[in-house]
Amino acid sequence: MFSAMEREAIVALIKREVVPAIGCTEPVAVALCTARATELLGQQPEKIEVKLSANILKNAMGVGIPGTGMIGLPIAIALGAIVGRSEYDLEVLRDANAEAVEKGREYIDQKRIAIDLKQGITEKLYIEVKATADSHSATAIISGGHTTFVYLERDGEVLLDNRSTKGEGETEDDVKLTLRRVYDFAMTAPIDEIRFILESKRLNKAAAESAFTADFGHSLGKTLRGDRELKVMGDSVFSRILSYTASACDARMGGAMVPVMSNSGSGNQGITATLPVVVYGEECGATEEQMIRALTLSHLTVIYIKQSLGRLSALCGCVVAASGSSCGITYLMGGGYEEVAMAIKNMIANLTGMICDGAKPSCALKLASGVSTAVLSAMMAMEHRCVSSLEGIIDEDVDRSIRNLTTIGREGMNETDSLILGIMTDKC
């Protein structure tokens, strides 16, 4: 069904989009850009000027920075300059320690860092960092993807300039997908070619378990395992799906120095695409092969939907990621392509319109809402109950239903995005 070349391209796509990350990917991407500008400069910057798209600013304002006990962009930028290494990609702050944090505080106190909105751009994922020291300067720009450098310059010498050759989320070797192709690939790919997806299970489950005995964010995952909560919800596979997913988000948004496996530039999307599938699979006694195929189906579905939605939008990413996990759970329940398509339609009919108002500890609540809907949608699909094309934005064709979702998120909610940012910045 797929040639070796096609399989290789899809595997490469998954490996490019499903990668480890420490901390929220927006401030970490800013730290990455700062690290690269510092490397180009060749010395510690005396001044760092950062210009960001509104969506990056929105997602970086209220989230904990790993290993610092601090919130927001200034400390991420400072650490990017002090200990960041661009070769680490989204684990750029891996080497942060107490000494670096103290130096970072000094950077902030000395007002070496300036942060502003970048004017006149349409790109929703845009980071520009200019680092200066003595009479030298260096500029690095990330655009379109959290690790995609499109411009590098030192002292007026342009080392890289790809600013006009790619649009948001585009690469020259993008794989064109449909839900049918996603499903067929996940079901037929040689298991050894996709076994690597199990690393998402290991990392994200460990992140969740690290927060069960700690206090990160709002500790939603830990709370859901309390005696009172178990009396209400029961100790079931459903309650464990909610608690594991929320707990990993608690750790990530609360600034825990633990890696998670991200999807399409978002750790929360990676968590949501992974843990519901893992918990359900372990509960139902899934074989290793079934777990690999379910996780591949979930993650690749998310990648497919994000191809048309874009990296950042006013639509909460948990809607997309939970749609992926609903597909994985449906497969583990014994469903085939027809049931998987039904699950997607049920998800779109329910959660479309959930806003993204920035990365923050309360994202755990949204992830819990998303994965609870994922389970509900899977159960409905297995009973062959599906929202029809007579209802709302659902189309008879599942891929058109997905396009309806992404069009709303990408275009229809632009004014919502502006209003959200205005409300958030007015509080500052």
PDB file of C-alpha atoms in Angstrom, residues 89 142 153 155 176 203 228 236 246 251 272-273 286 322 343 349 427:
ATOM      1  CA  ASP A  89      16.744  22.225  20.283  1.00  0.00           C
ATOM      2  CA  ILE A 142      12.805  31.590  14.225  1.00  0.00           C
ATOM      3  CA  GLU A 153      23.310  37.493  10.910  1.00  0.00           C
ATOM      4  CA  ASP A 155      27.816  42.262  12.387  1.00  0.00           C
ATOM      5  CA  LYS A 176       0.358  15.080   2.100  1.00  0.00           C
ATOM      6  CA  LEU A 203       8.714  10.139  28.688  1.00  0.00           C
ATOM      7  CA  ARG A 228     -12.833  12.392  47.855  1.00  0.00           C
ATOM      8  CA  SER A 236     -11.447   3.505  36.784  1.00  0.00           C
ATOM      9  CA  ALA A 246      -3.537  16.348  33.804  1.00  0.00           C
ATOM     10  CA  ALA A 251       4.538  19.170  35.781  1.00  0.00           C
ATOM     11  CA  THR A 272      -2.673  14.552  25.191  1.00  0.00           C
ATOM     12  CA  ALA A 273      -1.893  12.421  22.143  1.00  0.00           C
ATOM     13  CA  ALA A 286      -2.859  -4.273  24.648  1.00  0.00           C
ATOM     14  CA  ALA A 322      -7.476  14.758  21.976  1.00  0.00           C
ATOM     15  CA  ALA A 343     -14.652   9.393  16.599  1.00  0.00           C
ATOM     16  CA  ALA A 349     -18.807  18.432  16.884  1.00  0.00           C
ATOM     17  CA  LYS A 427      -3.847  42.840  33.171  1.00  0.00           C
TER      18      LYS A 427
END
